[in-house]
Coordinates of N, CA and C in Angstrom, one line a residue:
Chain A
E565 N -62.7 26.7 4.8 CA -61.2 26.2 3.9 C -60.0 27.1 4.3
D566 N -58.6 26.6 4.6 CA -57.6 27.3 4.8 C -57.2 27.9 3.6
Q567 N -57.0 29.7 3.2 CA -56.5 29.7 2.0 C -55.4 30.5 2.1
V568 N -54.2 30.8 1.5 CA -53.5 31.2 1.5 C -53.2 32.0 0.0
T569 N -53.0 33.4 -0.1 CA -53.1 34.0 -1.6 C -51.8 35.0 -1.2
Q570 N -51.2 35.1 -2.2 CA -49.6 35.8 -2.2 C -49.8 36.7 -3.5
S571 N -49.4 38.0 -3.2 CA -49.2 38.8 -4.4 C -48.2 39.5 -4.3
P572 N -47.8 40.6 -5.3 CA -47.7 40.3 -6.7 C -47.7 38.8 -7.2
E573 N -47.6 38.1 -8.3 CA -47.2 36.9 -8.8 C -45.8 36.9 -8.7
A574 N -45.0 38.1 -9.6 CA -43.7 38.4 -9.8 C -43.5 39.9 -9.7
L575 N -42.4 40.5 -9.2 CA -42.3 41.6 -9.3 C -40.7 41.9 -9.4
R576 N -40.3 42.8 -10.7 CA -39.1 43.2 -10.7 C -38.7 44.3 -10.3
L577 N -37.6 44.8 -9.8 CA -37.0 46.0 -8.9 C -35.6 46.3 -9.2
Q578 N -35.2 47.6 -9.1 CA -33.9 47.7 -9.7 C -33.2 47.7 -8.2
E579 N -32.0 47.5 -8.3 CA -31.4 47.8 -7.2 C -31.1 48.5 -6.1
G580 N -32.0 48.8 -4.7 CA -32.0 49.8 -4.2 C -33.6 50.2 -4.2
E581 N -34.2 49.4 -4.9 CA -35.5 50.3 -5.1 C -36.5 49.4 -3.8
S582 N -37.0 49.4 -2.7 CA -37.6 48.9 -1.8 C -38.9 48.8 -2.6
S583 N -39.9 47.5 -1.4 CA -41.0 47.3 -1.9 C -41.6 46.3 -1.0
S584 N -42.6 45.8 -0.9 CA -43.3 44.7 0.1 C -44.1 43.8 -0.6
L585 N -43.6 42.4 -0.1 CA -44.9 41.7 -0.8 C -45.8 41.2 -0.1
N586 N -47.1 40.5 -0.2 CA -48.0 40.4 0.3 C -48.7 39.0 0.2
C587 N -48.8 38.6 2.0 CA -49.4 37.3 1.8 C -50.9 37.2 2.9
S588 N -51.8 37.2 2.0 CA -53.4 37.4 3.0 C -53.6 35.9 3.1
Y589 N -54.4 35.3 4.1 CA -54.8 34.3 4.6 C -56.1 34.0 5.4
T590 N -56.6 33.0 5.3 CA -57.7 32.6 6.0 C -57.6 31.4 6.7
V591 N -57.7 31.5 7.7 CA -57.5 30.0 8.5 C -58.6 30.1 9.9
S592 N -59.4 29.2 10.4 CA -60.3 29.4 11.4 C -59.3 29.6 12.5
G593 N -57.9 29.2 12.7 CA -57.1 30.1 14.0 C -55.6 29.9 13.5
L594 N -54.6 31.1 13.5 CA -53.6 30.8 13.3 C -52.7 30.4 14.3
R595 N -51.7 29.3 14.0 CA -50.7 28.8 14.9 C -49.8 29.1 14.7
G596 N -49.2 29.5 13.3 CA -48.0 30.4 12.8 C -48.3 31.0 11.5
L597 N -47.2 32.1 11.4 CA -47.2 32.0 9.8 C -46.0 32.2 9.6
F598 N -45.4 31.5 8.5 CA -44.2 31.2 7.9 C -43.7 32.0 6.5
W599 N -42.5 32.4 6.3 CA -42.0 32.8 5.1 C -40.9 32.2 4.8
Y600 N -40.7 31.7 3.6 CA -39.3 30.7 3.3 C -39.4 31.6 2.0
R601 N -37.7 31.3 1.5 CA -37.0 31.8 0.5 C -36.6 30.5 -0.3
Q602 N -37.2 30.7 -1.6 CA -36.9 29.4 -2.4 C -36.3 29.6 -3.6
D603 N -34.9 29.3 -3.9 CA -33.8 29.4 -5.3 C -34.2 28.3 -6.2
P604 N -33.8 28.6 -7.4 CA -34.1 27.9 -8.4 C -33.4 26.0 -8.2
G605 N -34.0 25.4 -8.4 CA -33.8 24.1 -8.3 C -33.6 23.5 -7.0
K606 N -33.9 24.2 -5.9 CA -33.4 24.3 -4.5 C -34.9 24.0 -3.7
G607 N -35.0 23.8 -2.6 CA -36.1 23.5 -1.6 C -35.9 25.2 -1.0
P608 N -37.6 25.1 -0.2 CA -37.7 26.5 0.5 C -36.4 26.1 2.2
E609 N -36.4 27.4 2.1 CA -35.4 27.9 3.1 C -35.8 28.5 3.9
F610 N -36.3 28.3 5.4 CA -36.8 29.1 6.0 C -36.4 30.8 6.4
L611 N -37.2 31.7 6.5 CA -36.9 32.7 7.2 C -37.2 33.5 8.0
F612 N -38.9 33.5 8.8 CA -39.6 33.7 9.7 C -40.8 33.3 10.1
T613 N -40.7 33.3 11.2 CA -42.1 32.9 11.9 C -42.6 34.0 12.6
L614 N -44.0 34.5 12.4 CA -44.7 34.8 12.8 C -46.1 34.4 13.9
Y615 N -46.3 35.1 14.7 CA -47.2 33.9 15.6 C -48.6 34.6 15.9
S616 N -48.8 36.2 16.2 CA -49.8 37.5 16.6 C -49.4 38.0 15.6
A617 N -50.6 38.8 15.8 CA -51.4 40.2 14.9 C -50.4 40.8 15.3
G618 N -49.4 42.0 15.3 CA -48.8 43.1 15.8 C -46.9 42.8 15.6
E619 N -47.0 41.5 15.2 CA -45.5 40.9 15.7 C -44.8 41.4 14.4
E620 N -43.5 41.5 14.6 CA -42.5 42.1 13.3 C -41.2 41.4 13.6
K621 N -40.5 40.9 12.5 CA -39.2 40.1 12.5 C -38.4 40.5 11.4
E622 N -36.9 40.7 11.8 CA -36.2 41.6 10.7 C -35.2 40.8 10.5
K623 N -34.5 40.5 8.9 CA -33.4 39.8 8.9 C -32.8 40.6 7.7
E624 N -31.2 41.1 8.2 CA -30.7 42.1 7.1 C -31.7 43.0 6.4
R625 N -32.4 42.7 5.1 CA -32.9 43.8 4.7 C -34.4 43.1 4.5
L626 N -34.8 42.1 4.9 CA -35.8 41.8 4.9 C -36.9 41.9 6.6
K627 N -37.9 42.6 6.3 CA -38.5 42.5 7.7 C -40.3 42.1 7.5
A628 N -40.7 41.3 8.3 CA -42.0 40.5 8.1 C -42.9 41.0 9.0
T629 N -44.0 41.2 8.7 CA -45.1 41.5 9.5 C -46.5 41.3 9.5
L630 N -47.0 41.2 10.6 CA -48.4 40.4 10.3 C -49.6 40.9 11.0
T631 N -50.5 40.7 10.5 CA -52.1 42.1 11.1 C -52.9 40.1 11.1
K632 N -54.4 40.6 11.5 CA -55.1 39.1 11.9 C -55.7 38.7 10.3
K633 N -55.2 39.3 9.4 CA -55.6 39.0 7.8 C -54.7 38.7 7.0
E634 N -53.2 39.1 7.1 CA -52.4 39.7 6.1 C -51.1 39.3 6.8
S635 N -50.0 38.9 6.0 CA -48.7 39.6 6.4 C -47.9 39.9 5.3
F636 N -46.9 40.9 5.4 CA -45.8 41.5 4.7 C -44.5 41.2 4.7
L637 N -43.7 41.1 3.7 CA -42.9 40.9 3.6 C -42.3 42.4 3.1
H638 N -41.4 43.1 3.7 CA -40.5 44.4 3.6 C -39.5 44.0 2.8
I639 N -38.8 44.6 1.8 CA -37.4 44.7 1.5 C -37.2 45.8 1.0
T640 N -36.0 45.9 2.0 CA -35.4 47.4 2.0 C -34.3 47.2 1.0
A641 N -33.8 48.4 -0.1 CA -33.0 48.3 -0.9 C -32.4 47.2 -1.1
P642 N -33.2 46.5 -1.8 CA -32.7 45.3 -2.2 C -31.5 45.0 -3.4
K643 N -30.7 43.9 -3.5 CA -29.7 43.8 -3.8 C -30.4 42.8 -4.9
P644 N -29.2 42.5 -5.8 CA -29.3 41.0 -6.9 C -29.6 39.5 -6.0
E645 N -28.3 39.9 -5.1 CA -28.8 38.5 -4.2 C -30.1 37.9 -3.8
D646 N -30.7 38.8 -3.8 CA -32.5 38.7 -3.0 C -33.2 38.1 -3.8
S647 N -32.6 38.3 -5.1 CA -33.9 37.7 -6.5 C -33.9 35.9 -5.9
A648 N -35.6 35.5 -5.9 CA -35.8 34.1 -5.2 C -37.2 34.6 -5.4
T649 N -37.8 33.1 -5.3 CA -39.1 33.2 -5.2 C -39.8 33.2 -3.6
Y650 N -40.5 33.6 -2.9 CA -40.4 33.8 -1.5 C -42.3 33.6 -1.6
L651 N -41.9 32.5 -0.5 CA -43.2 31.9 -0.1 C -44.0 32.0 1.2
C652 N -44.8 32.1 1.5 CA -45.9 32.5 2.8 C -46.6 30.9 3.1
A653 N -46.9 30.5 4.1 CA -47.5 29.6 4.8 C -48.0 29.6 6.0
V654 N -48.9 29.1 6.4 CA -50.0 29.1 7.5 C -50.1 28.0 8.0
Q655 N -50.1 27.5 9.3 CA -50.4 26.5 10.2 C -51.3 26.7 11.0
D656 N -52.4 26.0 10.8 CA -53.9 26.1 11.2 C -53.7 25.6 12.6
L657 N -54.6 26.2 14.0 CA -54.6 25.5 15.1 C -55.2 24.3 15.0
T658 N -55.9 23.9 14.2 CA -57.0 22.8 14.1 C -56.5 21.7 13.5
T659 N -55.5 21.9 12.8 CA -54.7 21.4 11.7 C -53.1 21.0 11.9
G660 N -53.1 21.0 13.1 CA -51.5 21.5 13.5 C -50.2 20.6 12.6
N661 N -50.7 19.6 12.2 CA -49.6 19.2 11.5 C -49.9 19.6 10.0
Q662 N -50.3 20.1 9.4 CA -50.7 20.8 7.9 C -50.2 21.8 8.1
F663 N -48.9 22.5 7.1 CA -48.9 23.7 6.4 C -49.4 23.9 5.2
Y664 N -50.3 25.3 5.4 CA -51.0 25.8 3.6 C -50.1 26.7 3.0
F665 N -49.4 26.5 2.0 CA -48.8 27.5 0.9 C -49.3 28.1 0.0
G666 N -48.6 29.4 0.0 CA -49.0 30.5 -1.1 C -48.4 29.5 -2.2
T667 N -48.6 30.4 -3.8 CA -48.1 30.0 -4.8 C -46.8 30.7 -4.9
G668 N -46.5 31.7 -4.1 CA -45.1 32.7 -4.2 C -45.0 33.9 -4.7
T669 N -44.1 34.8 -4.4 CA -43.9 36.1 -5.3 C -42.3 35.7 -5.7
S670 N -42.2 35.7 -7.2 CA -41.1 35.8 -7.6 C -40.7 37.0 -8.1
L671 N -39.4 37.2 -7.4 CA -38.6 38.5 -7.0 C -37.1 38.6 -7.7
T672 N -37.6 39.4 -8.8 CA -35.9 39.8 -9.8 C -35.7 41.4 -9.2
V673 N -34.4 41.3 -8.8 CA -33.5 42.5 -8.4 C -32.5 42.5 -9.2
I674 N -32.6 43.7 -10.3 CA -31.7 44.4 -11.7 C -30.7 45.4 -10.9
P675 N -29.3 44.8 -11.7 CA -28.6 45.5 -10.8 C -28.8 47.0 -11.7
Chain B
N16 N -23.7 18.1 10.1 CA -25.4 17.5 9.4 C -25.4 17.8 8.4
A17 N -26.5 16.6 7.6 CA -26.8 16.8 6.1 C -27.8 17.4 5.9
G18 N -28.7 17.5 7.1 CA -30.3 18.3 7.0 C -31.2 16.6 6.6
V19 N -31.7 17.3 5.4 CA -32.9 16.4 4.8 C -32.3 16.4 3.2
T20 N -32.3 14.9 3.0 CA -31.5 14.4 2.0 C -32.5 13.5 0.9
Q21 N -32.7 14.1 -0.1 CA -33.9 13.3 -1.3 C -32.6 13.1 -2.3
T22 N -33.3 11.7 -2.8 CA -32.8 11.2 -3.9 C -33.9 10.0 -4.7
P23 N -33.6 10.4 -6.1 CA -32.7 10.9 -6.9 C -33.1 12.2 -7.1
K24 N -32.4 13.2 -8.0 CA -32.2 14.4 -8.0 C -33.5 14.5 -9.4
F25 N -33.2 13.6 -10.3 CA -34.1 13.9 -11.2 C -34.4 12.2 -11.5
Q26 N -35.8 12.3 -12.4 CA -36.1 10.8 -12.5 C -37.4 10.8 -13.6
V27 N -36.9 10.3 -14.8 CA -38.1 10.0 -15.7 C -38.5 8.7 -15.7
L28 N -40.2 8.5 -15.9 CA -40.8 7.0 -15.7 C -41.5 7.1 -17.2
K29 N -42.0 5.8 -17.1 CA -43.3 5.8 -18.3 C -44.2 5.5 -17.3
T30 N -45.9 5.7 -18.0 CA -46.7 5.7 -17.3 C -47.1 4.2 -16.7
G31 N -47.3 4.1 -15.7 CA -47.6 2.5 -15.0 C -46.3 1.8 -14.4
Q32 N -44.8 2.7 -14.5 CA -44.2 2.1 -13.6 C -44.3 2.7 -12.2
S33 N -43.7 2.1 -11.6 CA -43.7 2.0 -10.2 C -41.9 2.5 -9.8
M34 N -42.4 3.3 -8.8 CA -40.7 3.8 -7.9 C -40.8 4.4 -6.3
T35 N -39.8 4.6 -6.0 CA -39.4 5.4 -4.6 C -38.9 6.3 -4.7
L36 N -39.1 7.2 -3.9 CA -38.3 8.4 -3.9 C -38.0 8.6 -2.6
Q37 N -36.7 8.6 -1.9 CA -36.0 8.3 -0.8 C -35.8 9.8 -0.2
C38 N -36.4 9.6 1.3 CA -36.1 10.7 1.9 C -35.1 10.2 3.4
A39 N -34.4 10.9 3.6 CA -33.3 10.8 4.9 C -33.1 12.2 5.6
Q40 N -33.1 11.9 7.1 CA -32.9 13.2 7.8 C -31.9 12.9 9.2
D41 N -30.9 14.2 9.3 CA -30.0 13.2 10.5 C -30.3 14.1 11.7
M42 N -31.6 14.9 11.8 CA -31.9 15.7 12.9 C -32.6 15.1 13.9
N43 N -32.4 13.8 13.8 CA -33.4 13.1 15.0 C -35.2 14.1 14.9
H44 N -35.5 14.5 14.0 CA -37.0 14.8 14.0 C -37.9 13.9 13.9
E45 N -39.2 14.0 14.7 CA -39.8 13.2 14.5 C -41.0 13.1 13.3
Y46 N -41.4 14.6 13.3 CA -42.3 14.6 12.3 C -41.7 14.3 10.7
M47 N -42.0 14.0 9.7 CA -41.6 14.6 8.2 C -42.8 14.3 7.2
S48 N -42.4 14.9 6.3 CA -43.8 15.0 5.6 C -43.4 14.8 3.9
W49 N -44.3 15.0 3.4 CA -43.8 14.9 1.4 C -44.7 15.8 0.9
Y50 N -44.2 16.7 -0.1 CA -45.0 17.7 -0.9 C -44.4 17.6 -2.2
R51 N -45.5 18.1 -2.9 CA -45.7 18.3 -4.4 C -45.4 20.0 -4.6
Q52 N -44.7 19.9 -5.5 CA -44.8 21.7 -6.4 C -45.3 21.8 -7.6
D53 N -46.2 22.2 -8.0 CA -46.7 22.2 -9.3 C -46.9 24.0 -9.8
P54 N -46.2 24.1 -11.1 CA -46.7 25.7 -11.4 C -47.9 26.4 -11.0
G55 N -48.0 27.6 -10.6 CA -49.1 28.0 -10.3 C -49.8 27.5 -8.9
M56 N -49.3 26.7 -8.5 CA -50.2 26.2 -7.0 C -49.2 25.9 -5.8
G57 N -49.7 26.3 -4.8 CA -48.9 26.0 -3.8 C -48.2 24.8 -3.4
L58 N -47.4 24.7 -2.5 CA -46.7 23.0 -2.0 C -48.0 22.7 -1.5
R59 N -48.3 21.5 -2.2 CA -49.3 20.5 -1.4 C -48.7 19.6 -0.6
L60 N -49.7 19.0 0.3 CA -49.1 17.6 1.3 C -49.6 16.8 0.9
I61 N -48.8 15.9 0.8 CA -49.1 14.8 0.0 C -49.5 13.6 1.3
H62 N -48.2 13.3 2.1 CA -48.2 12.5 3.0 C -47.6 13.1 4.4
Y63 N -47.9 12.4 5.5 CA -47.2 12.8 6.9 C -46.8 11.5 7.9
S64 N -45.9 11.9 8.7 CA -45.7 10.9 9.9 C -45.1 11.8 11.2
V65 N -46.0 11.4 11.8 CA -45.4 11.9 13.1 C -44.8 11.1 14.0
G66 N -43.9 10.2 13.4 CA -43.4 9.1 13.9 C -42.9 7.7 13.6
A67 N -41.9 6.7 13.9 CA -41.8 5.8 13.4 C -43.4 4.7 13.7
G68 N -43.8 4.2 12.5 CA -45.0 3.1 12.6 C -46.2 4.2 12.4
I69 N -46.3 5.4 12.4 CA -47.2 6.2 12.3 C -47.6 7.2 10.7
T70 N -48.4 7.4 10.4 CA -48.4 8.0 8.8 C -49.8 8.8 9.1
D71 N -50.0 9.5 8.3 CA -51.3 9.8 7.6 C -51.4 10.5 6.4
Q72 N -52.4 10.4 6.0 CA -52.6 11.5 4.9 C -52.9 13.0 4.4
G73 N -52.3 13.5 3.8 CA -52.7 15.1 3.5 C -53.5 15.4 2.4
E74 N -53.4 16.8 1.9 CA -54.3 16.8 0.8 C -54.7 15.9 -0.4
V75 N -53.0 15.5 -1.3 CA -53.4 14.9 -2.3 C -52.8 13.7 -2.5
P76 N -53.0 12.9 -1.4 CA -52.9 11.5 -1.1 C -52.8 10.3 -2.2
N77 N -53.8 10.3 -3.3 CA -54.1 9.2 -4.1 C -52.9 9.2 -5.0
G78 N -52.5 7.8 -5.1 CA -51.4 7.5 -6.1 C -50.2 7.3 -5.2
Y79 N -50.3 7.4 -4.3 CA -49.1 7.3 -3.7 C -48.8 6.8 -2.3
N80 N -48.0 5.7 -1.7 CA -48.1 5.1 -0.5 C -46.6 5.6 0.4
V81 N -47.0 5.6 1.5 CA -45.7 5.7 2.2 C -45.6 4.8 3.4
S82 N -44.8 4.7 4.3 CA -44.5 4.0 5.4 C -43.1 4.5 6.3
R83 N -43.1 4.1 7.5 CA -42.1 5.0 8.5 C -41.4 3.8 9.4
S84 N -40.5 3.0 9.2 CA -40.0 2.1 9.7 C -38.9 2.8 10.8
T85 N -38.6 4.0 10.5 CA -37.7 4.4 11.1 C -37.4 5.7 11.5
T86 N -36.8 6.5 12.3 CA -37.0 8.1 12.4 C -36.4 8.9 11.4
E87 N -35.1 8.1 10.7 CA -34.5 8.6 9.7 C -35.2 8.6 8.4
D88 N -35.8 7.7 8.2 CA -36.5 7.7 6.7 C -37.6 7.8 6.3
F89 N -38.3 8.1 5.1 CA -39.5 8.4 4.9 C -39.6 8.2 3.3
P90 N -39.7 7.2 2.8 CA -40.0 6.8 1.3 C -41.3 7.3 1.0
L91 N -41.3 7.7 -0.3 CA -42.8 7.9 -0.9 C -42.5 6.9 -2.4
R92 N -43.5 6.2 -2.1 CA -43.8 5.2 -3.4 C -45.0 5.7 -4.2
L93 N -44.2 5.6 -5.7 CA -45.4 5.8 -6.4 C -46.1 4.4 -6.9
L94 N -47.0 4.2 -6.9 CA -47.3 2.7 -7.2 C -47.5 2.1 -8.6
S95 N -48.5 3.2 -9.5 CA -48.5 2.9 -11.2 C -48.5 4.4 -11.5
A96 N -47.2 4.9 -11.8 CA -46.9 6.6 -12.2 C -47.8 6.8 -13.1
A97 N -48.5 8.3 -13.5 CA -49.4 8.7 -14.2 C -48.7 10.2 -14.3
P98 N -49.1 10.4 -15.7 CA -48.8 11.8 -16.4 C -48.7 12.9 -15.4
S99 N -50.0 12.8 -14.5 CA -50.5 13.7 -13.6 C -49.2 13.8 -12.5
Q100 N -48.7 13.1 -12.0 CA -47.8 12.8 -11.0 C -46.3 13.5 -11.4
T101 N -46.4 14.1 -12.7 CA -45.3 14.8 -13.0 C -44.8 16.0 -12.0
S102 N -44.1 16.4 -11.6 CA -43.8 17.4 -10.4 C -42.5 17.7 -9.7
V103 N -42.7 18.6 -8.8 CA -41.2 18.4 -8.2 C -41.5 18.1 -6.5
Y104 N -40.9 17.3 -6.3 CA -41.2 16.4 -4.9 C -40.5 16.9 -3.8
F105 N -41.0 17.8 -2.5 CA -40.0 18.1 -1.6 C -40.3 16.7 0.0
C106 N -39.4 16.9 0.7 CA -39.6 16.5 2.0 C -39.2 17.1 2.6
A107 N -39.7 17.2 3.7 CA -39.5 18.3 4.9 C -39.8 17.6 6.2
S108 N -39.1 18.2 7.4 CA -39.2 17.7 8.5 C -39.2 18.4 9.8
R109 N -39.5 18.4 11.1 CA -39.4 19.1 12.1 C -39.2 18.3 13.1
P110 N -39.1 19.1 14.0 CA -39.5 18.3 15.8 C -41.3 18.6 15.5
R111 N -41.3 17.0 16.6 CA -42.4 16.7 16.7 C -43.1 17.8 17.9
R112 N -42.2 17.9 18.8 CA -42.6 18.6 20.0 C -43.3 19.3 20.2
R113 N -42.8 20.3 19.5 CA -42.9 21.6 19.2 C -43.6 22.1 17.6
T114 N -45.2 22.2 17.6 CA -46.0 21.8 16.6 C -46.0 23.0 15.2
N115 N -45.1 24.4 15.9 CA -45.3 25.5 15.4 C -43.7 25.8 14.9
E116 N -42.8 24.6 15.1 CA -41.8 24.5 14.6 C -41.3 24.8 13.2
K117 N -40.4 25.2 12.4 CA -40.2 25.6 10.9 C -39.9 24.1 10.6
L118 N -40.4 24.0 9.1 CA -39.9 22.7 8.3 C -38.5 23.3 7.8
F119 N -38.2 21.8 7.7 CA -36.6 21.9 6.9 C -36.9 21.4 5.9
F120 N -36.8 21.8 4.6 CA -36.7 21.1 2.9 C -35.3 20.6 2.7
G121 N -35.4 19.6 2.0 CA -34.3 18.6 1.1 C -34.5 19.6 -0.2
S122 N -33.7 19.1 -0.9 CA -33.1 20.2 -2.1 C -34.4 19.7 -3.5
G123 N -35.0 18.4 -3.2 CA -36.3 18.1 -4.5 C -35.6 17.1 -5.2
T124 N -37.1 16.3 -5.8 CA -36.6 15.2 -6.3 C -37.7 15.9 -8.1
Q125 N -37.0 16.4 -9.1 CA -38.1 16.3 -10.4 C -38.3 15.5 -11.0
L126 N -39.5 14.8 -11.2 CA -40.1 14.1 -11.4 C -40.7 13.9 -12.8
S127 N -40.6 13.3 -14.2 CA -41.4 13.4 -15.0 C -41.9 11.7 -15.6
V128 N -43.4 12.1 -15.8 CA -44.0 10.4 -16.1 C -44.4 10.8 -17.9
L129 N -43.8 10.1 -18.4 CA -44.5 10.0 -20.1 C -45.5 9.4 -20.2

């Protein structure tokens, strides 16, 4: 059974304090791993797609990496506007029309 | 482009009432889907469609109906609302031809069933 587990559930950082969010997954075959950002009262907004182990992608202060069992979202020198819930989702090769989401990490960056 | 538009934003129902959540997209996406988001649980797929006239069940389809008569619209129907259907509902779409393409989400409908 496909599973996605995100940790920690919540994270509070001082502005400028770098950290990482974890997404561990179990799928029979990975078609893609997706990171989304969700602000309160809004729908998830796409950040990155990773397809194979060793792949990395960057956008401003965010960097996503992928291994065969997990993905990390590294946040470098975060700012208060980075505060949001970050969601991880995987797409299985055998059930390509379904995405399996984790419960998210709620990030708060304190000025 | 408006992207994915959901209406209403908020809705309160009594147990047993029926209603339709609307979803429309203007990106000519073949694939459309409905998710529900509950505290402590990840987004869960209710139903999806890969094109007009084609629908299929997701992980939690019971109590919900869908139909897809046009590429643009994918309404979700609650036939007899139950308190267990209190949730935030998101519609999402993507192009079909690339199955690993990212999902585009609407802004959600917050539904309370009393």
